[in-house]
Every structure is written in structure tokens, then in C-alpha cells.
Amino acid sequence: MTRLLVLVFSIVVSACRPEDANVEFDSFKESFMDRLWEVYPGWASNVGYHKYDSVLVVPDREAFEKELSFAAEELAVLSQFDVASLSDNNKTDYYLIKNHLESIPWYYNEERSWEWNPTVYNVSGLFAHMLVNNYDSLDIRLRHFGLRLASVPAYYETAKQNIKNPTREHTRLAISQNLGGVSVFEDDLDAAMKKSNLSETEKSEIKQDADRAVNAIRGFVAWLGDLKNENARSFRLGKDLYPKKFAFEIQSAFDVDEVYEKAVARKKMLHEKMITLAGQLWPEYMGNAPQPADKLVMVKQVIDKISLTHVSPDSFQSAIEKQIPELAAFVTEKDLLFIDPAKPLVVRKEPDYMAGVAGASISAPGPYDKEGNTYYNVGSLSGWEAERAESYLREYNHYLLQVLNIHEAIPGHYAQLVYSNQSPSIIKSVLTNGAMVEGWAVYSELMMLENGYGNDQPELWLMYYKWNLRAVCNTILDIGVHMKGMTEDEAMHLLINEAFQQEAEARGKWNRVQVTSVQLCSYFAGFAEIHDFREELKARLGEDFDLKSFHEKFLSYGSAPVKHIRTLMLSELEKNSR
Ligand code: ZN
Ligand code: ZN
């Protein structure tokens, strides 16, 4: 049946004129999204599409078959389109869809994390989302919650059948994450039910299923704890899988080796600049103290001293709020990017459920929430122990706090979001290219300083370099650990001695790289690609290069992979110069 449809469809498409091709493609995208959400109901709920809230997919063979045929069938339809006949917006959507569909069989058949990574089995986040977000009345949300609960025992039984020789690191993490999620079905659910208007019968039915769900989670955790697992798989993704995963997730023009070499070269360059700057700042901050022979130790001492310049705990939030309009004014004054004043960034104290997670972060409205505001969540340090607050404030000292605001807000994530919302694409908001998004934010930090933000204060540059080293060393660490056998000692040396991180931060990063792969590369990979592309255009256009037009044009394509944006921008340039 499906095959027949594809054939009929191909005849229709090939007879199309270009403008019709876009109409056809738009309707393809619609049916693609409908099927995507039907196959991945949990993902749908997470992005604010709530039609399938009552469904929990049991990850058995049948569910995988459904994913695989979805991928094959949609790819067949997609291949009927002639990319050249599509608009730029649809071209980038086309490539994102193709990449995503091609990744599905690879993840299932080759990567196989459903066998060795027990953290893929955890339902609590999905259920917590239904209690926390007010997208619908509490009663309706709770009824869907109840329906979804019924499949939890089957879900965990299937998980046990799927798991084979899991890594010890993912097993430990799965145990703690699943245990951490139990409260959703106990205290959180109880509190929500109390506020609801459900009948006592409904409540007790939900409660019974919640108890069964908790038993299933605890049973799974106990089962994981009892695994003998003598042939545990290494947490390192390895040379065979890593480059392919990198290609699917980063979607970069550079391959793994190129990105690695670029990161190593940039680390060297940053160290040289930092040594020069710290040497110049030494007398001012360290007086007559003799300089250590190890230059990186010298840099670290100067950084530690500069970090003492920071706001007080109770003015942390107001310091951030005050900076946002200043950053916007600078961007406008220097002609770097148009910032639409009609779409202001709403600064708010971070909501309780995010408390303590991060100093500052952006919350964008989901793709199905068009009216939603973009929030800049600022953490309050009230209630923090003095020692913890002090260490945090030294990290986000007077200088680094400015770089953080550039990254998160203006002209970083927030400004990028405003632009991507101008060419609204459900595909690009759902299949967002993380390397482009993070790369833009990292690029914007350098771009602001290059254009005189902070009046070339050496302290600001030094702190910026330290911050940039974090992105650079994330990449060296990730590729080093997963491809090159980097040991724990080597990793800690890299982060503490070469990237100037505190022991606790470095330890956290080591824990993270053992249970994730590739994602840590997105910051630097995207940054390097955007930066290189800008330099390429500058060299090519000479006098005609205009930074503001470059930024606005670049951002107008939305959150698509940099390599596709580059191709489209270059071809437009060709057309215009003819
Ligand atoms: Zn202090
Ligand atoms: Zn970011």
C-alpha cells in the first residue's frame, strides 16, 4: 500500500513547476511531522505536541520495526523531490529530515545503545513534564498521566530483555537517575492529585498504577544492581562508531580528525595569548612576587586573582538584568546585528523546578507555543552556603559574567532565536542543529570582543580565553576519550592544568564524558565552522564584506547546519555577482 502511494506521489512531484514543488514539499513536511509524532509520542509531548500524551511506547521489537519502516518509507518519499527546485528554507529542511531519517537505522543496527546504555530506559522525565507544565487543565493532564502509567511495567520488562553487557558507567547512572525519578510517582503525583478535581475513584486507580510503576522502576534498578556483567562493554564509543555519530549529530563540513586538529591548534594559540596577557598583568595583580617557571601555572595564578573581582551574592541577579540593555546598545551602536526591540527578552528569576541548575539560561517557547515568551532565567544565590556562593561568584566573576550574558542572551542564543523565528520552520525547531546554535553563541563572544566590547581590557580578554578554552578542551576531551584512549589522569591534567578548571568542575566533566559522546564537540565544531566561513567570505569580498549583513544573512536560515548555510550563501553570492 505504502509503495503504491510513493509511486503515485513521484509522478505528481516530477510534473511540478518549482513553485508547486514547494507546495508539495510543505505538505510532505506536514505528513512527515504527523507520522513522526505517532512513532515518537514521548518526544512529541516534550516539545509541546500533546496528542499522544496517553501513550508510552514499550521498546520492543515491534516498536523498533515501526521506527525502521517509518524511516525507510519517508526517505523514499523524500528522494522524489528535486532539492534544486526548493526554496532555501525548504532546502535546509530537506537536509535535516534526510539526515535524521538516515540516522534511525544506524542507531538501531550499528550503535545499538538500546543494548548497552541502560540510561535510555527512564520514564520519569516524561511524567514530570506532564505535572509541571500547564499546557492543559490539571485534570486532563492527570488522566493522560494515568493512561500512560499503565504501560510502565511492560516498558521495564522489555528494557531488561534488551540490555546486554551494558557499560558499568551507564549502569550506575541509570540506577541513580531511575531512583531519582521515583518521587514523580509519589510526592509530586500526590500533590498534583490533591489540587485536582478528579473523583476519589479516579484518584485511587491512578494511585494503584503509580504504585505498580514504582515497583517496576525499583525492580529494574535492583536487576541492574544484581547484574554480574563480567563482559561489560567499555564506555568509550570507539573508532568505528564515533565518526559516524559525529557526522549525524554535528553535520559539519569538517570530519572528526579535522575538528580535533583545529581544537589542538587553538588551545596552543590561546595558551600563547594567555601567557602574554598574564605576564603583562602580573605586576598589577601579583606585585613583586616571583613568577613561577611553569608559564601555565603563572597564568592560573593571575586568573585566580582576577576572579576575586565579583558581585556580591545578593546583587548577582540585578547585575545580569542591568547588562542586557547594555549589550543590546553596544550591538546597535557598532552595527553588528539588528536586534528587534519588539521582541524583548524577559528576564526572570529561574522557576523553582530549575533552581540551582545554572546561573543563567534561555527558555525558548516550544515549536507549538507561538505566544510564549523567551525567558532569560537567572538563578538566585539566596540560601546558598557562603563557601559555595563564593566559589560560584569567583567562576562567574565581573569579567566572565559579561561573556556569559553575551553567550546566553545578546547577541548569542536569544538573538539567534529571534532570527530563527522569523523564518518559522517546525522542522528546524524539532531537528535543530545543536552545533550551529552553540557555535553561534560561542562565535558571538569573540565577535563582541573583537569589536571593542569592554574596551580591550586585558582582564576581559584573559577571562574570555579561559572560557573559550572550555569549549576547545571539551572537544579534545570528547574525541580523546572516545577515539584515542585518553585516560582519566590525562583528562584531569588537560582540564585542570591546561584549561584552568577547578577540581570539582573537571571531575564533573570526566563523569559526563563517560556517559555521553559527541555532544561536547558541538560548541567548538560550530564555532570553528562559522569563524572559518566568515574569514573565507572576508577574504573573498575584501572591501565589500559587511559584518552586519553577514550576521543577518547567516542567521536568516534558522538553526540549520553551518555547511548548508554556507553553500546557500555562496550560491546566492554567485548569482548576484553574475
Ligand atoms: Zn569573593
Ligand atoms: Zn550555549
Coordinates of C-alpha atoms and ligand atoms in Angstrom, one line a residue:
M1 CA 0.0 0.0 0.0
T2 CA 2.7 2.4 1.0
R3 CA 4.8 1.6 -2.0
L4 CA 1.9 2.3 -4.3
L5 CA 1.4 5.7 -2.7
V6 CA 5.1 6.5 -3.2
L7 CA 4.8 5.7 -6.9
V8 CA 1.7 7.9 -7.4
F9 CA 3.4 10.6 -5.4
S10 CA 6.5 10.5 -7.6
I11 CA 4.5 11.1 -10.7
V12 CA 2.9 14.1 -9.2
V13 CA 6.1 15.6 -8.0
S14 CA 8.1 15.2 -11.2
A15 CA 5.3 17.0 -13.1
C16 CA 5.7 20.1 -10.8
R17 CA 6.9 23.5 -11.6
P18 CA 9.3 24.9 -8.9
E19 CA 6.6 26.8 -7.0
D20 CA 4.5 23.7 -6.9
A21 CA 7.5 21.8 -5.6
N22 CA 7.5 23.9 -2.5
V23 CA 3.7 23.5 -2.0
E24 CA 4.2 19.7 -2.4
F25 CA 7.2 19.8 0.0
D26 CA 5.2 21.7 2.6
S27 CA 2.5 19.1 2.6
F28 CA 5.1 16.4 2.7
K29 CA 6.6 18.1 5.8
E30 CA 3.1 18.1 7.4
S31 CA 2.6 14.4 6.9
F32 CA 6.2 13.7 8.0
M33 CA 5.5 15.5 11.3
D34 CA 2.2 13.7 11.8
R35 CA 4.0 10.4 11.5
L36 CA 7.0 11.4 13.5
W37 CA 4.8 12.2 16.5
E38 CA 2.8 9.0 16.1
V39 CA 6.1 7.0 16.1
Y40 CA 7.7 9.0 18.9
P41 CA 4.9 10.1 21.3
G42 CA 7.3 10.9 24.2
W43 CA 9.3 13.3 22.0
A44 CA 6.0 14.9 20.9
S45 CA 5.0 15.6 24.5
N46 CA 8.4 17.1 25.3
V47 CA 8.1 19.6 22.5
G48 CA 4.6 20.6 23.4
Y49 CA 2.6 18.4 21.0
H50 CA 0.1 16.7 23.3
K51 CA -2.0 14.4 21.1
Y52 CA -0.2 11.3 22.2
D53 CA 0.2 12.1 25.9
S54 CA -1.6 8.9 27.0
V55 CA 0.8 6.7 25.0
L56 CA 4.0 5.1 26.4
V57 CA 5.9 3.1 23.8
V58 CA 7.2 -0.2 25.0
P59 CA 10.6 -0.5 23.4
D60 CA 10.1 -4.0 21.9
R61 CA 11.0 -5.4 18.5
E62 CA 7.6 -4.2 17.1
A63 CA 8.3 -0.6 18.2
F64 CA 11.7 -0.7 16.5
E65 CA 10.2 -2.2 13.3
K66 CA 7.8 0.7 13.3
E67 CA 10.7 3.2 13.5
L68 CA 12.6 1.5 10.8
S69 CA 9.7 1.4 8.4
F70 CA 8.9 5.0 9.2
A71 CA 12.5 5.9 8.2
A72 CA 12.5 3.8 5.0
E73 CA 9.1 5.0 3.8
E74 CA 9.7 8.7 4.5
L75 CA 13.1 8.5 2.9
A76 CA 11.6 7.0 -0.2
V77 CA 9.1 9.9 -0.4
L78 CA 11.8 12.5 0.3
S79 CA 14.0 11.1 -2.5
Q80 CA 11.3 12.0 -5.0
F81 CA 12.0 15.7 -4.5
D82 CA 14.5 17.6 -6.6
V83 CA 16.3 19.7 -4.0
A84 CA 17.3 22.3 -6.5
S85 CA 13.7 23.2 -7.1
L86 CA 13.1 24.0 -3.4
S87 CA 13.3 27.3 -1.6
D88 CA 16.2 27.9 0.7
N89 CA 14.1 27.3 3.8
N90 CA 12.9 24.0 2.3
K91 CA 16.3 23.0 1.2
T92 CA 17.7 23.2 4.7
D93 CA 14.6 21.4 6.0
Y94 CA 15.2 18.7 3.3
Y95 CA 18.7 18.1 4.5
L96 CA 17.7 18.0 8.2
I97 CA 15.0 15.4 7.5
K98 CA 17.2 13.3 5.3
N99 CA 20.0 13.3 7.9
H100 CA 17.5 12.4 10.7
L101 CA 15.9 9.6 8.7
E102 CA 19.2 8.1 7.7
S103 CA 20.4 8.1 11.3
I104 CA 17.5 5.9 12.5
P105 CA 18.6 2.5 11.1
W106 CA 22.2 3.4 12.0
Y107 CA 21.4 4.0 15.7
Y108 CA 19.3 0.8 15.8
N109 CA 21.6 -1.6 13.9
E110 CA 25.1 -0.2 14.4
E111 CA 25.3 2.0 17.5
R112 CA 22.8 -0.2 19.5
S113 CA 22.8 1.9 22.7
W114 CA 19.5 0.3 23.4
E115 CA 21.6 -2.8 24.4
W116 CA 24.5 -1.3 26.3
N117 CA 23.2 2.0 27.7
P118 CA 20.6 1.4 30.4
T119 CA 20.0 5.2 30.8
V120 CA 17.9 5.2 27.7
Y121 CA 15.3 3.5 29.8
N122 CA 13.8 6.1 32.2
V123 CA 10.2 7.3 32.1
S124 CA 10.2 9.8 35.0
G125 CA 11.1 12.9 32.9
L126 CA 8.1 12.4 30.6
F127 CA 5.7 12.1 33.5
A128 CA 7.3 15.0 35.4
H129 CA 6.8 17.2 32.4
M130 CA 3.0 16.4 32.5
L131 CA 2.8 17.6 36.1
V132 CA 4.9 20.7 35.8
N133 CA 3.7 22.3 32.6
N134 CA 0.3 23.9 32.4
Y135 CA -0.4 23.3 28.7
D136 CA -3.8 21.8 29.6
S137 CA -6.1 21.6 32.7
L138 CA -4.6 19.6 35.5
D139 CA -7.5 17.1 35.4
I140 CA -6.9 16.3 31.7
R141 CA -3.1 16.1 32.3
L142 CA -3.6 13.7 35.2
R143 CA -6.0 11.5 33.2
H144 CA -3.4 11.2 30.4
F145 CA -0.8 10.6 33.1
G146 CA -2.9 7.7 34.4
L147 CA -3.3 6.1 30.9
R148 CA 0.4 6.4 30.2
L149 CA 1.2 4.8 33.5
A150 CA -0.4 1.5 32.7
S151 CA 2.5 0.5 30.3
V152 CA 5.3 1.3 32.7
P153 CA 5.7 -2.3 34.0
A154 CA 5.8 -3.7 30.4
Y155 CA 8.3 -1.0 29.5
Y156 CA 10.8 -2.0 32.1
E157 CA 10.3 -5.8 31.5
T158 CA 11.2 -5.1 27.9
A159 CA 14.2 -3.0 28.9
K160 CA 15.6 -5.9 30.8
Q161 CA 15.3 -8.1 27.8
N162 CA 17.0 -5.6 25.6
I163 CA 20.0 -4.9 27.8
K164 CA 23.2 -6.9 27.1
N165 CA 26.7 -6.3 28.5
P166 CA 26.0 -2.7 29.5
T167 CA 28.8 -0.4 30.4
R168 CA 29.4 0.0 34.2
E169 CA 29.2 3.8 33.9
H170 CA 25.8 3.9 32.2
T171 CA 24.5 1.2 34.5
R172 CA 25.5 3.2 37.6
L173 CA 23.9 6.4 36.1
A174 CA 20.7 4.5 35.1
I175 CA 20.3 3.3 38.7
S176 CA 20.7 6.8 40.2
Q177 CA 18.5 8.5 37.6
N178 CA 15.7 6.0 37.8
L179 CA 15.7 6.1 41.6
G180 CA 15.8 9.9 41.4
G181 CA 12.7 9.8 39.3
V182 CA 10.6 7.8 41.8
S183 CA 9.3 10.9 43.6
V184 CA 7.4 11.9 40.5
F185 CA 5.1 9.0 41.1
E186 CA 4.9 9.5 44.8
D187 CA 5.1 13.0 46.4
D188 CA 4.8 15.0 43.1
L189 CA 1.8 13.0 41.9
D190 CA 0.1 13.1 45.3
A191 CA 0.5 16.9 45.5
A192 CA -1.0 17.3 42.0
M193 CA -3.9 15.0 42.7
K194 CA -4.8 16.9 45.8
K195 CA -5.1 20.1 43.7
S196 CA -7.2 18.3 41.1
N197 CA -11.0 17.8 40.8
L198 CA -10.7 14.1 40.0
S199 CA -13.1 11.8 41.7
E200 CA -11.8 9.6 44.5
T201 CA -12.3 6.5 42.3
E202 CA -10.1 8.0 39.5
K203 CA -7.5 9.1 42.0
S204 CA -7.3 5.6 43.6
E205 CA -7.0 4.0 40.1
I206 CA -4.1 6.3 39.2
K207 CA -2.5 5.7 42.6
Q208 CA -2.6 1.9 42.1
D209 CA -1.0 2.2 38.7
A210 CA 1.6 4.6 40.1
D211 CA 2.4 2.0 42.8
R212 CA 2.9 -0.6 40.1
A213 CA 5.1 1.8 38.1
V214 CA 7.2 2.5 41.2
N215 CA 7.6 -1.3 41.8
A216 CA 8.7 -1.7 38.1
I217 CA 11.3 1.1 38.5
R218 CA 12.6 -0.4 41.7
G219 CA 12.6 -3.8 40.2
F220 CA 14.6 -2.6 37.2
V221 CA 17.1 -0.8 39.5
A222 CA 17.6 -3.9 41.6
W223 CA 18.0 -6.0 38.4
L224 CA 20.7 -3.6 37.2
G225 CA 22.4 -3.7 40.6
D226 CA 22.5 -7.5 40.5
L227 CA 23.9 -7.8 37.0
K228 CA 27.2 -9.8 37.1
N229 CA 28.1 -8.2 33.8
E230 CA 31.6 -9.7 33.6
N231 CA 31.9 -8.7 29.9
A232 CA 30.8 -5.1 30.5
R233 CA 31.3 -3.0 27.4
S234 CA 33.8 -0.1 27.5
F235 CA 32.1 3.3 27.9
R236 CA 34.3 4.5 25.0
L237 CA 32.3 4.7 21.9
G238 CA 35.3 3.7 19.8
K239 CA 36.9 4.4 16.4
D240 CA 34.2 2.6 14.4
L241 CA 31.1 4.3 15.8
Y242 CA 32.3 7.8 16.8
P243 CA 33.0 9.3 13.3
K244 CA 29.5 8.2 12.1
K245 CA 27.8 9.5 15.2
F246 CA 29.7 12.8 14.8
A247 CA 28.6 13.1 11.2
F248 CA 24.9 12.5 12.1
E249 CA 24.9 14.8 15.1
I250 CA 27.2 17.7 14.3
Q251 CA 26.6 17.7 10.5
S252 CA 29.8 19.5 10.0
A253 CA 31.9 20.1 6.8
F254 CA 34.8 19.0 8.9
D255 CA 35.4 15.4 9.9
V256 CA 36.5 14.3 13.4
D257 CA 40.2 14.5 12.7
E258 CA 40.0 18.0 11.3
V259 CA 38.0 19.3 14.2
Y260 CA 40.4 17.6 16.6
E261 CA 43.4 19.2 14.9
K262 CA 41.7 22.6 14.9
A263 CA 41.0 22.3 18.6
V264 CA 44.6 21.3 19.5
A265 CA 45.9 24.2 17.4
R266 CA 43.5 26.7 19.0
K267 CA 44.5 25.5 22.5
K268 CA 48.1 26.2 21.7
M269 CA 47.2 29.7 20.3
L270 CA 45.1 30.5 23.3
H271 CA 47.9 29.5 25.7
E272 CA 50.3 31.8 23.9
K273 CA 48.0 34.7 24.2
M274 CA 47.2 34.0 27.8
I275 CA 50.8 33.8 28.8
T276 CA 51.5 37.2 27.2
L277 CA 48.5 38.8 28.8
A278 CA 49.0 37.3 32.2
G279 CA 52.7 38.3 32.1
Q280 CA 51.6 41.9 31.5
L281 CA 49.1 41.8 34.3
W282 CA 51.4 40.1 36.8
P283 CA 52.9 43.3 38.4
E284 CA 49.4 44.8 38.9
Y285 CA 47.9 41.7 40.5
M286 CA 50.9 39.9 42.0
G287 CA 53.2 42.8 42.9
N288 CA 56.8 41.7 43.3
A289 CA 56.1 38.0 43.8
P290 CA 58.4 35.9 41.6
Q291 CA 56.8 34.4 38.5
P292 CA 56.5 30.6 38.5
A293 CA 58.8 28.9 36.0
D294 CA 55.8 27.0 34.5
K295 CA 54.0 29.6 32.4
L296 CA 50.6 27.9 32.7
V297 CA 50.9 28.0 36.5
M298 CA 51.7 31.7 36.2
V299 CA 48.5 32.2 34.1
K300 CA 46.4 30.3 36.6
Q301 CA 47.6 32.5 39.5
V302 CA 46.7 35.7 37.7
I303 CA 43.3 34.2 36.7
D304 CA 42.6 33.3 40.4
K305 CA 43.5 36.8 41.5
I306 CA 41.3 38.5 38.9
S307 CA 38.4 36.1 39.8
L308 CA 38.2 37.8 43.2
T309 CA 36.6 40.8 41.5
H310 CA 32.9 39.8 41.5
V311 CA 29.5 41.0 42.6
S312 CA 28.0 40.2 46.0
P313 CA 25.6 37.2 46.2
D314 CA 22.5 39.4 46.6
S315 CA 23.3 41.6 43.5
F316 CA 24.0 38.7 41.2
Q317 CA 20.6 38.8 39.6
S318 CA 20.4 42.6 39.3
A319 CA 23.9 42.7 37.7
I320 CA 22.7 40.4 35.0
E321 CA 19.5 42.3 34.4
K322 CA 21.4 45.5 34.1
Q323 CA 23.8 44.1 31.5
I324 CA 21.2 43.0 28.9
P325 CA 20.2 46.5 27.7
E326 CA 23.9 47.5 27.7
L327 CA 24.8 44.6 25.4
A328 CA 21.9 45.4 23.1
A329 CA 23.0 49.1 22.9
F330 CA 26.6 48.0 22.1
V331 CA 25.5 45.7 19.3
T332 CA 23.4 48.5 17.8
E333 CA 26.0 51.2 18.2
K334 CA 28.7 49.1 16.5
D335 CA 26.3 47.9 13.7
L336 CA 26.8 44.3 14.4
L337 CA 23.3 43.0 14.1
F338 CA 19.7 44.3 14.1
I339 CA 18.1 43.4 17.4
D340 CA 14.3 43.7 17.1
P341 CA 13.1 45.9 20.0
A342 CA 9.6 44.5 19.5
K343 CA 10.7 41.1 20.8
P344 CA 12.2 41.9 24.2
L345 CA 13.9 39.3 26.3
V346 CA 12.1 38.8 29.5
V347 CA 14.5 38.4 32.4
R348 CA 13.0 36.4 35.3
K349 CA 14.1 34.6 38.4
E350 CA 14.6 31.0 37.5
P351 CA 11.4 29.0 38.2
D352 CA 11.6 26.7 41.2
Y353 CA 11.9 23.5 39.2
M354 CA 15.1 24.7 37.6
A355 CA 16.6 26.1 40.8
G356 CA 20.2 25.5 41.4
V357 CA 20.9 24.2 37.9
A358 CA 22.6 27.1 36.2
G359 CA 23.4 30.7 36.8
A360 CA 21.6 31.8 33.6
S361 CA 19.9 30.1 30.8
I362 CA 17.5 30.8 28.0
S363 CA 14.0 29.2 27.9
A364 CA 12.5 29.5 24.4
P365 CA 8.9 28.7 23.7
G366 CA 8.4 25.3 22.1
P367 CA 7.6 25.0 18.4
Y368 CA 3.9 24.6 19.3
D369 CA 3.7 27.5 21.7
K370 CA 3.7 30.5 19.4
E371 CA 2.5 33.0 22.0
G372 CA 5.2 32.1 24.5
N373 CA 7.8 34.5 25.7
T374 CA 11.5 33.9 25.6
Y375 CA 12.9 34.0 29.1
Y376 CA 16.3 34.6 30.5
N377 CA 16.3 32.6 33.7
V378 CA 18.6 34.0 36.3
G379 CA 19.4 31.9 39.3
S380 CA 19.3 33.5 42.7
L381 CA 22.0 32.6 45.1
S382 CA 19.9 33.2 48.2
G383 CA 20.0 30.3 50.6
W384 CA 23.4 29.1 49.2
E385 CA 26.1 28.3 51.7
A386 CA 28.7 31.2 51.8
E387 CA 31.5 29.0 50.6
R388 CA 29.5 27.6 47.6
A389 CA 28.3 31.1 46.7
E390 CA 31.8 32.5 46.8
S391 CA 33.3 29.8 44.6
Y392 CA 30.4 30.3 42.1
L393 CA 30.9 34.0 42.1
R394 CA 34.6 33.7 41.5
E395 CA 33.9 31.5 38.5
Y396 CA 31.2 34.0 37.2
N397 CA 33.3 36.9 38.2
H398 CA 32.9 40.5 36.9
Y399 CA 34.5 39.6 33.6
L400 CA 33.2 36.2 32.9
L401 CA 29.7 37.2 33.8
Q402 CA 29.7 39.5 30.8
V403 CA 30.9 36.8 28.5
L404 CA 28.1 34.5 29.9
N405 CA 25.5 37.2 29.1
I406 CA 26.8 37.6 25.6
H407 CA 26.6 33.8 25.1
E408 CA 23.2 33.3 26.5
A409 CA 21.5 36.5 25.6
I410 CA 22.8 39.2 23.3
P411 CA 24.0 38.6 20.6
G412 CA 24.2 34.9 21.5
H413 CA 21.3 32.4 21.9
Y414 CA 18.5 34.9 22.4
A415 CA 19.3 36.9 19.3
Q416 CA 19.8 33.8 17.2
L417 CA 16.4 32.6 18.3
V418 CA 14.7 35.8 17.3
Y419 CA 16.1 35.4 13.9
S420 CA 15.3 31.8 13.5
N421 CA 11.7 32.5 14.5
Q422 CA 11.4 34.9 11.5
S423 CA 11.6 32.0 9.1
P424 CA 9.5 29.7 11.2
S425 CA 10.2 26.1 10.4
I426 CA 8.8 23.3 12.6
I427 CA 11.4 21.0 11.1
K428 CA 14.3 23.3 12.2
S429 CA 12.8 23.7 15.7
V430 CA 12.4 20.0 16.2
L431 CA 15.5 18.8 14.4
T432 CA 17.7 21.8 15.4
N433 CA 21.3 21.6 14.6
G434 CA 23.0 22.0 18.0
A435 CA 26.4 22.8 16.6
M436 CA 25.1 25.8 14.7
V437 CA 23.2 27.0 17.8
E438 CA 26.0 26.6 20.2
G439 CA 28.6 27.6 17.6
W440 CA 26.8 30.9 17.1
A441 CA 26.8 31.7 20.8
V442 CA 30.5 30.8 21.1
Y443 CA 31.3 32.8 18.0
S444 CA 29.3 35.8 19.3
E445 CA 31.6 36.1 22.3
L446 CA 34.7 36.5 20.2
M447 CA 32.9 38.8 17.8
M448 CA 31.9 41.2 20.6
L449 CA 35.4 41.4 22.0
E450 CA 36.9 41.8 18.5
N451 CA 34.7 44.8 18.0
G452 CA 35.8 46.5 21.2
Y453 CA 33.3 45.4 23.7
G454 CA 34.9 46.0 27.1
N455 CA 37.4 48.4 25.6
D456 CA 40.1 45.7 25.1
Q457 CA 40.6 45.3 28.9
P458 CA 43.3 42.7 29.2
E459 CA 41.4 41.1 32.1
L460 CA 38.3 40.6 30.0
W461 CA 40.3 39.0 27.2
L462 CA 42.1 36.7 29.6
M463 CA 38.8 35.5 31.1
Y464 CA 37.4 35.1 27.6
Y465 CA 40.3 33.0 26.6
K466 CA 39.8 30.8 29.6
W467 CA 36.1 30.4 28.8
N468 CA 36.9 29.6 25.1
L469 CA 39.4 27.0 26.3
R470 CA 36.5 25.2 27.9
A471 CA 34.8 24.7 24.6
V472 CA 38.1 23.8 22.9
C473 CA 39.0 21.3 25.6
N474 CA 35.5 19.8 25.6
T475 CA 36.3 18.8 22.1
I476 CA 39.8 17.5 22.8
L477 CA 38.4 15.6 25.7
D478 CA 35.5 14.0 23.9
I479 CA 37.5 12.9 20.9
G480 CA 40.4 12.0 23.1
V481 CA 38.4 9.8 25.4
H482 CA 36.1 8.1 22.8
M483 CA 38.6 7.7 19.9
K484 CA 42.1 7.9 21.3
G485 CA 42.0 6.1 24.6
M486 CA 42.7 9.2 26.8
T487 CA 43.0 8.1 30.4
E488 CA 41.4 9.6 33.5
D489 CA 44.7 11.1 34.6
E490 CA 45.3 12.6 31.1
A491 CA 41.8 14.1 31.1
M492 CA 42.2 15.6 34.5
H493 CA 45.5 17.1 33.5
L494 CA 44.0 18.6 30.4
L495 CA 41.1 20.2 32.3
I496 CA 42.9 21.4 35.4
N497 CA 46.4 22.3 34.2
E498 CA 45.7 23.3 30.6
A499 CA 42.1 24.7 30.8
F500 CA 42.4 26.2 34.4
Q501 CA 39.4 24.4 35.8
Q502 CA 38.7 23.7 39.4
E503 CA 39.0 20.1 40.5
A504 CA 35.2 19.8 41.0
E505 CA 34.4 21.1 37.6
A506 CA 37.0 18.8 35.9
R507 CA 35.6 15.8 37.9
G508 CA 32.1 16.6 36.7
K509 CA 33.3 16.8 33.1
W510 CA 35.1 13.5 33.4
N511 CA 31.9 11.9 34.7
R512 CA 29.9 13.5 31.8
V513 CA 32.3 12.3 29.0
Q514 CA 32.0 8.7 30.3
V515 CA 28.2 8.7 29.7
T516 CA 27.8 11.0 26.7
S517 CA 29.7 11.2 23.4
V518 CA 29.9 13.8 20.5
Q519 CA 27.6 16.4 22.2
L520 CA 30.6 18.0 23.9
C521 CA 32.1 18.8 20.5
S522 CA 29.2 20.9 19.3
Y523 CA 30.4 24.2 20.8
F524 CA 33.8 24.2 19.3
A525 CA 32.9 22.5 16.0
G526 CA 30.1 25.0 15.3
F527 CA 32.3 27.9 16.3
A528 CA 35.2 26.9 14.1
E529 CA 33.0 26.4 11.1
I530 CA 31.2 29.8 11.5
H531 CA 34.5 31.6 12.2
D532 CA 36.3 29.9 9.2
F533 CA 33.3 30.8 6.9
R534 CA 33.4 34.4 8.0
E535 CA 37.1 34.6 7.3
E536 CA 36.6 32.9 3.9
L537 CA 34.0 35.5 2.9
K538 CA 36.1 38.4 4.2
A539 CA 39.0 37.3 2.1
R540 CA 36.8 36.8 -0.9
L541 CA 34.8 40.1 -0.7
G542 CA 37.6 42.3 0.6
E543 CA 36.2 45.9 0.9
D544 CA 32.7 44.7 0.1
F545 CA 32.5 42.5 3.2
D546 CA 30.0 43.9 5.7
L547 CA 29.9 42.2 9.1
K548 CA 26.3 43.2 9.9
S549 CA 24.9 41.9 6.6
F550 CA 26.9 38.7 7.1
H551 CA 25.4 38.1 10.5
E552 CA 21.9 38.9 9.5
K553 CA 22.1 36.7 6.3
F554 CA 23.7 33.9 8.2
L555 CA 21.1 33.9 10.9
S556 CA 18.2 34.2 8.5
Y557 CA 18.5 30.5 7.5
G558 CA 17.5 29.4 11.0
S559 CA 19.1 26.6 13.1
A560 CA 20.4 24.6 10.2
P561 CA 23.9 23.0 9.8
V562 CA 26.6 25.6 9.0
K563 CA 27.7 23.7 6.0
H564 CA 24.3 24.0 4.3
I565 CA 24.0 27.7 5.2
R566 CA 27.5 28.3 3.7
T567 CA 26.5 26.5 0.4
L568 CA 23.3 28.6 0.1
M569 CA 25.0 31.9 0.9
L570 CA 27.8 31.2 -1.6
S571 CA 25.4 30.3 -4.3
E572 CA 23.4 33.4 -3.7
L573 CA 26.7 35.4 -4.0
E574 CA 27.4 33.7 -7.3
K575 CA 24.0 34.6 -8.6
N576 CA 24.3 38.2 -7.6
S577 CA 27.8 38.7 -9.0
R578 CA 26.8 37.3 -12.4
Ligands
ZN1 ZN 34.9 36.9 47.0
ZN2 ZN 25.0 27.8 24.9

